[in-house]
Amino acid sequence: MSTKKSALQQELVTLYRKALLRGVALEEIEEKIQKQLDRISVIDKVEADFEKKRERRVINRVPKIVRLGAFVVPVALLSFGIYLVGSAVFPIMAYYVQTSPALQTSSLLAPIPRSEVMDVTPLVIDTSGSVAGTISSSDEDDVPIIIDEELDYTNLSNWFTGSLPELATGQVQRPDIVKEFTLDIPSLDIYNAKVKIGGTDLNNSLISYEGTALPGNPGAPVIFGHSVLRQFYNPSEKNPRRYNSIFSTIMTMKNGDEIIVTYDGVKYRYIVQEKAEVQPEDVYILTQQYDARQLKLVTCTPEGTYLRRGVVTAQLVQ
């Protein structure tokens, strides 16, 4: 059909030339030209209809399941991609909108200026509640250490900037002392969570920082736990990876929520008093105040990130 169309166009050009040579009237030329244009228009329409029919025949030869898949698969992949992005971004945005503003008014006070926090060597807390250690000036040879690999935050030793502080309890280490206890948070569906005293592995248990108080004693056990995005939160005892997400929602706790600690067969009941956020270098959260019997829960915030540390402080009531 394209050949025929080209022939008509060539015929139209020839008609113009003949008309100019013979002196044919303009009206006659226009009439003949219009006839040629009408023929060309009809040919264009026929060609378009032919192409549509040909495409339809090709499409009809493809199985319906393939045609349906060609439409559904891209839509499904696009929707899944939007869901993945939204599931990662939405909890963090919700944390900043709902949880974080309430924490700004209850930030913990550092016992020393923030500019000098990293110069305390080491942080040692004795039974009198005083903090030992001297403020040392920075050596000229000291340079920042650049870490070019992703840290494993299931290892507690990576939670603080610099080396881990050493706490002195003033107590003689006894082999018969209980090194594990359990923790329940009914409002978060956390039951019988294992807490180890000392260590750094957060994959298999919570960690009570060694050197902080024992449950029920003056001071505060400081318990660390891992967090992930809230949609992956599953603290069930049947979940073999429960400790990877167990503290994901502790910053949603409210004042008055109950925390139960069972240590050496004795249950201790704590009530949440306040929540706060601190920077990764703020090791003063380990400081013990021996005029109170408290409990501190610590995790990374916002959930699923490692930007800051969220601290929940609870008071022993019985």
mmCIF file of C-alpha atoms in Angstrom:
data_model
loop_
_atom_site.group_PDB
_atom_site.id
_atom_site.type_symbol
_atom_site.label_atom_id
_atom_site.label_comp_id
_atom_site.label_asym_id
_atom_site.label_seq_id
_atom_site.Cartn_x
_atom_site.Cartn_y
_atom_site.Cartn_z
ATOM 1 C CA MET A 1 0.000 0.000 0.000
ATOM 2 C CA SER A 2 2.858 2.372 0.672
ATOM 3 C CA THR A 3 4.033 1.894 -2.932
ATOM 4 C CA LYS A 4 0.598 2.840 -4.226
ATOM 5 C CA LYS A 5 0.533 5.903 -1.994
ATOM 6 C CA SER A 6 3.913 7.013 -3.299
ATOM 7 C CA ALA A 7 2.682 6.550 -6.839
ATOM 8 C CA LEU A 8 -0.305 8.808 -6.154
ATOM 9 C CA GLN A 9 1.935 11.485 -4.705
ATOM 10 C CA GLN A 10 4.166 11.295 -7.778
ATOM 11 C CA GLU A 11 1.105 11.518 -9.971
ATOM 12 C CA LEU A 12 0.042 14.667 -8.127
ATOM 13 C CA VAL A 13 3.413 16.307 -8.785
ATOM 14 C CA THR A 14 3.205 15.343 -12.467
ATOM 15 C CA LEU A 15 -0.296 16.835 -12.668
ATOM 16 C CA TYR A 16 1.008 20.188 -11.407
ATOM 17 C CA ARG A 17 3.754 20.218 -13.995
ATOM 18 C CA LYS A 18 1.405 19.419 -16.877
ATOM 19 C CA ALA A 19 -1.022 22.055 -15.717
ATOM 20 C CA LEU A 20 1.691 24.679 -15.704
ATOM 21 C CA LEU A 21 2.880 23.700 -19.182
ATOM 22 C CA ARG A 22 -0.581 23.561 -20.783
ATOM 23 C CA GLY A 23 -2.108 26.558 -19.068
ATOM 24 C CA VAL A 24 -4.973 24.526 -17.540
ATOM 25 C CA ALA A 25 -7.526 26.491 -15.475
ATOM 26 C CA LEU A 26 -6.860 26.693 -11.732
ATOM 27 C CA GLU A 27 -10.315 25.314 -10.852
ATOM 28 C CA GLU A 28 -9.675 22.197 -12.912
ATOM 29 C CA ILE A 29 -6.331 21.681 -11.248
ATOM 30 C CA GLU A 30 -7.854 22.068 -7.760
ATOM 31 C CA GLU A 31 -10.614 19.582 -8.573
ATOM 32 C CA LYS A 32 -8.141 16.957 -9.745
ATOM 33 C CA ILE A 33 -5.879 17.635 -6.785
ATOM 34 C CA GLN A 34 -8.788 17.198 -4.350
ATOM 35 C CA LYS A 35 -9.628 13.845 -5.924
ATOM 36 C CA GLN A 36 -6.028 12.742 -5.483
ATOM 37 C CA LEU A 37 -6.007 13.946 -1.865
ATOM 38 C CA ASP A 38 -9.208 12.035 -1.154
ATOM 39 C CA ARG A 39 -7.655 8.904 -2.597
ATOM 40 C CA ILE A 40 -4.543 9.405 -0.456
ATOM 41 C CA SER A 41 -6.707 9.909 2.663
ATOM 42 C CA VAL A 42 -8.588 6.689 1.957
ATOM 43 C CA ILE A 43 -5.320 4.831 1.468
ATOM 44 C CA ASP A 44 -4.003 6.189 4.797
ATOM 45 C CA LYS A 45 -7.120 5.007 6.579
ATOM 46 C CA VAL A 46 -6.969 1.569 4.993
ATOM 47 C CA GLU A 47 -3.305 1.246 5.938
ATOM 48 C CA ALA A 48 -4.034 2.247 9.542
ATOM 49 C CA ASP A 49 -6.865 -0.280 9.786
ATOM 50 C CA PHE A 50 -4.637 -2.933 8.300
ATOM 51 C CA GLU A 51 -1.888 -2.242 10.864
ATOM 52 C CA LYS A 52 -4.370 -2.397 13.740
ATOM 53 C CA LYS A 53 -5.731 -5.724 12.533
ATOM 54 C CA ARG A 54 -2.220 -7.077 12.102
ATOM 55 C CA GLU A 55 -1.245 -6.014 15.626
ATOM 56 C CA ARG A 56 -4.433 -7.519 17.008
ATOM 57 C CA ARG A 57 -3.711 -10.815 15.271
ATOM 58 C CA VAL A 58 -0.189 -10.863 16.726
ATOM 59 C CA ILE A 59 -1.492 -10.091 20.221
ATOM 60 C CA ASN A 60 -4.199 -12.731 19.949
ATOM 61 C CA ARG A 61 -1.571 -15.336 19.157
ATOM 62 C CA VAL A 62 0.036 -14.685 22.573
ATOM 63 C CA PRO A 63 -1.540 -16.784 25.394
ATOM 64 C CA LYS A 64 -3.840 -14.839 27.716
ATOM 65 C CA ILE A 65 -1.770 -15.721 30.768
ATOM 66 C CA VAL A 66 1.290 -14.111 29.151
ATOM 67 C CA ARG A 67 -0.665 -10.983 28.224
ATOM 68 C CA LEU A 68 -2.024 -10.734 31.755
ATOM 69 C CA GLY A 69 1.428 -11.219 33.219
ATOM 70 C CA ALA A 70 2.882 -8.503 30.996
ATOM 71 C CA PHE A 71 0.418 -6.082 32.585
ATOM 72 C CA VAL A 72 0.365 -7.348 36.160
ATOM 73 C CA VAL A 73 4.091 -7.980 36.753
ATOM 74 C CA PRO A 74 5.300 -4.378 36.173
ATOM 75 C CA VAL A 75 2.462 -3.014 38.307
ATOM 76 C CA ALA A 76 3.212 -5.526 41.062
ATOM 77 C CA LEU A 77 6.950 -4.773 41.018
ATOM 78 C CA LEU A 78 6.305 -1.032 41.137
ATOM 79 C CA SER A 79 3.863 -1.447 44.020
ATOM 80 C CA PHE A 80 6.291 -3.694 45.894
ATOM 81 C CA GLY A 81 9.091 -1.171 45.445
ATOM 82 C CA ILE A 82 6.891 1.620 46.794
ATOM 83 C CA TYR A 83 5.958 -0.603 49.742
ATOM 84 C CA LEU A 84 9.601 -1.360 50.569
ATOM 85 C CA VAL A 85 10.562 2.304 50.479
ATOM 86 C CA GLY A 86 7.504 3.278 52.497
ATOM 87 C CA SER A 87 8.033 0.539 55.083
ATOM 88 C CA ALA A 88 11.565 1.798 55.693
ATOM 89 C CA VAL A 89 10.815 5.526 55.663
ATOM 90 C CA PHE A 90 7.418 5.667 57.381
ATOM 91 C CA PRO A 91 8.471 4.235 60.797
ATOM 92 C CA ILE A 92 11.392 6.655 60.968
ATOM 93 C CA MET A 93 9.174 9.611 60.037
ATOM 94 C CA ALA A 94 6.563 8.458 62.549
ATOM 95 C CA TYR A 95 9.259 8.283 65.219
ATOM 96 C CA TYR A 96 10.340 11.867 64.535
ATOM 97 C CA VAL A 97 6.740 13.109 64.497
ATOM 98 C CA GLN A 98 5.226 11.133 67.384
ATOM 99 C CA THR A 99 7.999 9.964 69.721
ATOM 100 C CA SER A 100 11.015 12.218 69.316
ATOM 101 C CA PRO A 101 9.346 15.578 70.195
ATOM 102 C CA ALA A 102 8.375 14.258 73.622
ATOM 103 C CA LEU A 103 11.969 13.214 74.291
ATOM 104 C CA GLN A 104 13.498 16.622 73.618
ATOM 105 C CA THR A 105 12.004 18.025 76.816
ATOM 106 C CA SER A 106 13.362 15.204 78.968
ATOM 107 C CA SER A 107 16.978 14.952 77.828
ATOM 108 C CA LEU A 108 19.458 13.582 80.349
ATOM 109 C CA LEU A 109 21.965 15.980 81.859
ATOM 110 C CA ALA A 110 25.633 15.163 81.302
ATOM 111 C CA PRO A 111 27.813 15.331 84.439
ATOM 112 C CA ILE A 112 30.559 17.010 82.377
ATOM 113 C CA PRO A 113 30.443 19.322 79.341
ATOM 114 C CA ARG A 114 29.753 17.528 76.062
ATOM 115 C CA SER A 115 32.962 18.915 74.568
ATOM 116 C CA GLU A 116 34.948 17.038 77.211
ATOM 117 C CA VAL A 117 32.951 13.809 77.299
ATOM 118 C CA MET A 118 35.414 11.989 75.057
ATOM 119 C CA ASP A 119 38.449 13.081 77.111
ATOM 120 C CA VAL A 120 37.549 11.184 80.280
ATOM 121 C CA THR A 121 39.935 8.242 80.721
ATOM 122 C CA PRO A 122 38.548 5.943 81.941
ATOM 123 C CA LEU A 123 35.015 6.351 83.314
ATOM 124 C CA VAL A 124 35.047 4.467 86.632
ATOM 125 C CA ILE A 125 32.130 4.532 89.016
ATOM 126 C CA ASP A 126 32.641 3.419 92.605
ATOM 127 C CA THR A 127 30.149 2.485 95.273
ATOM 128 C CA SER A 128 29.995 6.002 96.673
ATOM 129 C CA GLY A 129 28.383 7.136 93.447
ATOM 130 C CA SER A 130 31.248 9.427 92.476
ATOM 131 C CA VAL A 131 32.817 9.374 89.054
ATOM 132 C CA ALA A 132 36.565 8.760 89.004
ATOM 133 C CA GLY A 133 38.802 9.787 86.144
ATOM 134 C CA THR A 134 40.659 12.890 85.130
ATOM 135 C CA ILE A 135 40.100 15.186 82.232
ATOM 136 C CA SER A 136 43.076 14.711 79.956
ATOM 137 C CA SER A 137 44.145 17.139 77.277
ATOM 138 C CA SER A 138 44.270 15.824 73.742
ATOM 139 C CA ASP A 139 47.710 14.748 72.568
ATOM 140 C CA GLU A 140 49.038 16.246 69.359
ATOM 141 C CA ASP A 141 49.485 12.750 67.992
ATOM 142 C CA ASP A 142 45.828 11.896 68.526
ATOM 143 C CA VAL A 143 43.955 11.835 65.249
ATOM 144 C CA PRO A 144 40.396 10.753 64.433
ATOM 145 C CA ILE A 145 40.006 7.119 63.491
ATOM 146 C CA ILE A 146 37.996 6.745 60.289
ATOM 147 C CA ILE A 147 36.006 3.541 60.125
ATOM 148 C CA ASP A 148 35.482 2.459 56.532
ATOM 149 C CA GLU A 149 33.391 -0.598 57.235
ATOM 150 C CA GLU A 150 29.889 -1.110 58.576
ATOM 151 C CA LEU A 151 29.837 -1.835 62.301
ATOM 152 C CA ASP A 152 27.974 -4.804 63.749
ATOM 153 C CA TYR A 153 25.568 -3.294 66.266
ATOM 154 C CA THR A 154 24.575 -6.690 67.616
ATOM 155 C CA ASN A 155 27.968 -6.391 69.325
ATOM 156 C CA LEU A 156 27.669 -4.062 72.311
ATOM 157 C CA SER A 157 31.302 -2.979 71.995
ATOM 158 C CA ASN A 158 30.326 -0.991 68.870
ATOM 159 C CA TRP A 159 27.638 1.037 70.633
ATOM 160 C CA PHE A 160 29.902 3.708 72.055
ATOM 161 C CA THR A 161 32.381 5.984 70.340
ATOM 162 C CA GLY A 162 35.849 4.953 71.494
ATOM 163 C CA SER A 163 36.577 2.175 73.969
ATOM 164 C CA LEU A 164 34.011 0.851 76.404
ATOM 165 C CA PRO A 165 34.094 2.435 79.857
ATOM 166 C CA GLU A 166 35.123 0.270 82.779
ATOM 167 C CA LEU A 167 32.887 0.338 85.823
ATOM 168 C CA ALA A 168 34.153 -0.494 89.297
ATOM 169 C CA THR A 169 31.521 -1.889 91.635
ATOM 170 C CA GLY A 170 33.705 -2.121 94.697
ATOM 171 C CA GLN A 171 32.396 -5.651 95.176
ATOM 172 C CA VAL A 172 34.505 -8.786 95.267
ATOM 173 C CA GLN A 173 33.727 -11.057 92.322
ATOM 174 C CA ARG A 174 32.127 -14.255 93.574
ATOM 175 C CA PRO A 175 31.749 -17.387 91.455
ATOM 176 C CA ASP A 176 28.337 -18.112 92.985
ATOM 177 C CA ILE A 177 26.776 -14.795 91.884
ATOM 178 C CA VAL A 178 23.858 -15.140 89.447
ATOM 179 C CA LYS A 179 24.945 -14.026 85.966
ATOM 180 C CA GLU A 180 21.540 -14.153 84.265
ATOM 181 C CA PHE A 181 18.024 -12.949 84.968
ATOM 182 C CA THR A 182 14.786 -12.415 83.046
ATOM 183 C CA LEU A 183 12.833 -9.338 82.033
ATOM 184 C CA ASP A 184 9.120 -8.905 81.218
ATOM 185 C CA ILE A 185 7.454 -5.857 79.640
ATOM 186 C CA PRO A 186 3.728 -6.716 79.392
ATOM 187 C CA SER A 187 2.810 -3.567 77.427
ATOM 188 C CA LEU A 188 5.193 -4.642 74.624
ATOM 189 C CA ASP A 189 4.424 -8.391 74.764
ATOM 190 C CA ILE A 190 7.963 -9.109 75.946
ATOM 191 C CA TYR A 191 8.067 -12.066 78.331
ATOM 192 C CA ASN A 192 10.866 -14.139 79.812
ATOM 193 C CA ALA A 193 13.570 -12.223 77.954
ATOM 194 C CA LYS A 194 17.011 -13.472 78.975
ATOM 195 C CA VAL A 195 19.397 -10.844 80.335
ATOM 196 C CA LYS A 196 23.091 -11.690 80.714
ATOM 197 C CA ILE A 197 25.286 -9.720 83.078
ATOM 198 C CA GLY A 198 28.319 -8.704 81.049
ATOM 199 C CA GLY A 199 29.313 -9.675 77.539
ATOM 200 C CA THR A 200 28.748 -7.992 74.189
ATOM 201 C CA ASP A 201 26.652 -10.423 72.089
ATOM 202 C CA LEU A 202 23.130 -9.023 71.619
ATOM 203 C CA ASN A 203 22.099 -11.775 69.192
ATOM 204 C CA ASN A 204 21.239 -14.267 71.913
ATOM 205 C CA SER A 205 20.205 -12.153 74.890
ATOM 206 C CA LEU A 206 19.869 -8.715 76.346
ATOM 207 C CA ILE A 207 23.006 -7.428 78.073
ATOM 208 C CA SER A 208 23.113 -5.867 81.530
ATOM 209 C CA TYR A 209 26.233 -3.741 81.483
ATOM 210 C CA GLU A 210 28.790 -5.299 83.795
ATOM 211 C CA GLY A 211 29.570 -3.089 86.765
ATOM 212 C CA THR A 212 26.130 -1.483 86.928
ATOM 213 C CA ALA A 213 23.858 -2.407 89.827
ATOM 214 C CA LEU A 214 22.138 -5.758 90.220
ATOM 215 C CA PRO A 215 18.311 -5.765 90.132
ATOM 216 C CA GLY A 216 16.781 -4.474 93.347
ATOM 217 C CA ASN A 217 20.039 -2.933 94.570
ATOM 218 C CA PRO A 218 20.814 0.777 94.892
ATOM 219 C CA GLY A 219 21.827 2.176 91.520
ATOM 220 C CA ALA A 220 20.471 0.998 88.173
ATOM 221 C CA PRO A 221 21.074 -2.065 86.017
ATOM 222 C CA VAL A 222 21.652 -0.687 82.490
ATOM 223 C CA ILE A 223 20.209 -3.184 80.011
ATOM 224 C CA PHE A 224 21.018 -2.979 76.297
ATOM 225 C CA GLY A 225 18.946 -4.498 73.499
ATOM 226 C CA HIS A 226 18.914 -4.385 69.693
ATOM 227 C CA SER A 227 16.248 -2.693 67.559
ATOM 228 C CA VAL A 228 15.125 -2.910 63.935
ATOM 229 C CA LEU A 229 12.301 -1.388 61.898
ATOM 230 C CA ARG A 230 9.021 -1.786 63.733
ATOM 231 C CA GLN A 231 7.388 -4.007 61.098
ATOM 232 C CA PHE A 232 10.005 -6.674 61.846
ATOM 233 C CA TYR A 233 9.364 -6.527 65.591
ATOM 234 C CA ASN A 234 8.718 -10.029 66.918
ATOM 235 C CA PRO A 235 9.564 -10.600 70.606
ATOM 236 C CA SER A 236 7.878 -14.007 70.752
ATOM 237 C CA GLU A 237 9.794 -16.706 72.617
ATOM 238 C CA LYS A 238 9.226 -18.957 69.583
ATOM 239 C CA ASN A 239 11.187 -16.566 67.375
ATOM 240 C CA PRO A 240 14.846 -17.727 67.269
ATOM 241 C CA ARG A 241 15.899 -14.191 66.303
ATOM 242 C CA ARG A 242 13.788 -12.381 68.888
ATOM 243 C CA TYR A 243 16.761 -10.524 70.371
ATOM 244 C CA ASN A 244 17.514 -8.812 67.046
ATOM 245 C CA SER A 245 14.300 -6.798 67.399
ATOM 246 C CA ILE A 246 13.342 -7.105 71.052
ATOM 247 C CA PHE A 247 13.861 -3.429 72.017
ATOM 248 C CA SER A 248 12.469 -1.937 68.786
ATOM 249 C CA THR A 249 9.450 -0.375 70.510
ATOM 250 C CA ILE A 250 10.667 0.512 74.006
ATOM 251 C CA MET A 251 10.600 4.222 73.157
ATOM 252 C CA THR A 252 6.821 3.947 72.697
ATOM 253 C CA MET A 253 6.406 3.039 76.369
ATOM 254 C CA LYS A 254 4.491 5.483 78.543
ATOM 255 C CA ASN A 255 5.114 6.706 82.054
ATOM 256 C CA GLY A 256 3.603 4.206 84.460
ATOM 257 C CA ASP A 257 4.190 1.166 82.238
ATOM 258 C CA GLU A 258 5.391 -1.870 84.156
ATOM 259 C CA ILE A 259 8.722 -3.683 83.828
ATOM 260 C CA ILE A 260 9.219 -6.893 85.806
ATOM 261 C CA VAL A 261 12.681 -8.295 86.502
ATOM 262 C CA THR A 262 13.169 -11.751 88.003
ATOM 263 C CA TYR A 263 16.596 -12.157 89.568
ATOM 264 C CA ASP A 264 17.664 -15.170 91.644
ATOM 265 C CA GLY A 265 14.020 -16.190 92.135
ATOM 266 C CA VAL A 266 12.898 -12.735 93.331
ATOM 267 C CA LYS A 267 10.589 -10.524 91.251
ATOM 268 C CA TYR A 268 11.250 -6.782 91.133
ATOM 269 C CA ARG A 269 8.613 -4.438 89.749
ATOM 270 C CA TYR A 270 9.701 -1.201 88.087
ATOM 271 C CA ILE A 271 7.525 1.632 86.758
ATOM 272 C CA VAL A 272 8.614 3.772 83.797
ATOM 273 C CA GLN A 273 9.424 7.335 84.855
ATOM 274 C CA GLU A 274 10.986 8.996 81.827
ATOM 275 C CA LYS A 275 12.486 8.557 78.366
ATOM 276 C CA ALA A 276 15.354 10.421 76.749
ATOM 277 C CA GLU A 277 17.737 10.366 73.797
ATOM 278 C CA VAL A 278 21.510 10.743 73.977
ATOM 279 C CA GLN A 279 24.402 10.711 71.544
ATOM 280 C CA PRO A 280 26.489 7.545 70.951
ATOM 281 C CA GLU A 281 29.425 9.026 72.887
ATOM 282 C CA ASP A 282 27.326 9.748 75.988
ATOM 283 C CA VAL A 283 28.599 6.969 78.243
ATOM 284 C CA TYR A 284 27.387 8.854 81.305
ATOM 285 C CA ILE A 285 24.107 6.960 80.969
ATOM 286 C CA LEU A 286 25.968 4.210 82.851
ATOM 287 C CA THR A 287 26.433 6.473 85.874
ATOM 288 C CA GLN A 288 25.030 4.966 89.072
ATOM 289 C CA GLN A 289 23.009 7.024 91.568
ATOM 290 C CA TYR A 290 23.030 5.031 94.770
ATOM 291 C CA ASP A 291 20.314 7.100 96.437
ATOM 292 C CA ALA A 292 17.726 5.451 94.145
ATOM 293 C CA ARG A 293 16.829 1.978 92.896
ATOM 294 C CA GLN A 294 16.227 2.282 89.181
ATOM 295 C CA LEU A 295 16.428 0.384 85.900
ATOM 296 C CA LYS A 296 17.593 1.687 82.525
ATOM 297 C CA LEU A 297 16.780 0.195 79.123
ATOM 298 C CA VAL A 298 18.931 1.341 76.195
ATOM 299 C CA THR A 299 18.555 0.820 72.438
ATOM 300 C CA CYS A 300 19.441 2.515 69.151
ATOM 301 C CA THR A 301 17.082 5.219 67.870
ATOM 302 C CA PRO A 302 15.296 5.955 65.628
ATOM 303 C CA GLU A 303 14.376 2.302 65.310
ATOM 304 C CA GLY A 304 16.305 0.579 62.564
ATOM 305 C CA THR A 305 19.081 3.212 62.661
ATOM 306 C CA TYR A 306 22.160 3.849 64.815
ATOM 307 C CA LEU A 307 22.027 7.649 65.018
ATOM 308 C CA ARG A 308 21.287 8.034 68.737
ATOM 309 C CA ARG A 309 20.599 6.013 71.880
ATOM 310 C CA GLY A 310 17.178 5.903 73.482
ATOM 311 C CA VAL A 311 17.079 5.494 77.270
ATOM 312 C CA VAL A 312 14.035 4.415 79.293
ATOM 313 C CA THR A 313 14.395 4.973 83.044
ATOM 314 C CA ALA A 314 12.151 3.102 85.498
ATOM 315 C CA GLN A 315 11.852 3.252 89.293
ATOM 316 C CA LEU A 316 11.653 0.214 91.590
ATOM 317 C CA VAL A 317 8.312 0.105 93.404
ATOM 318 C CA GLN A 318 8.447 -3.337 95.005
#
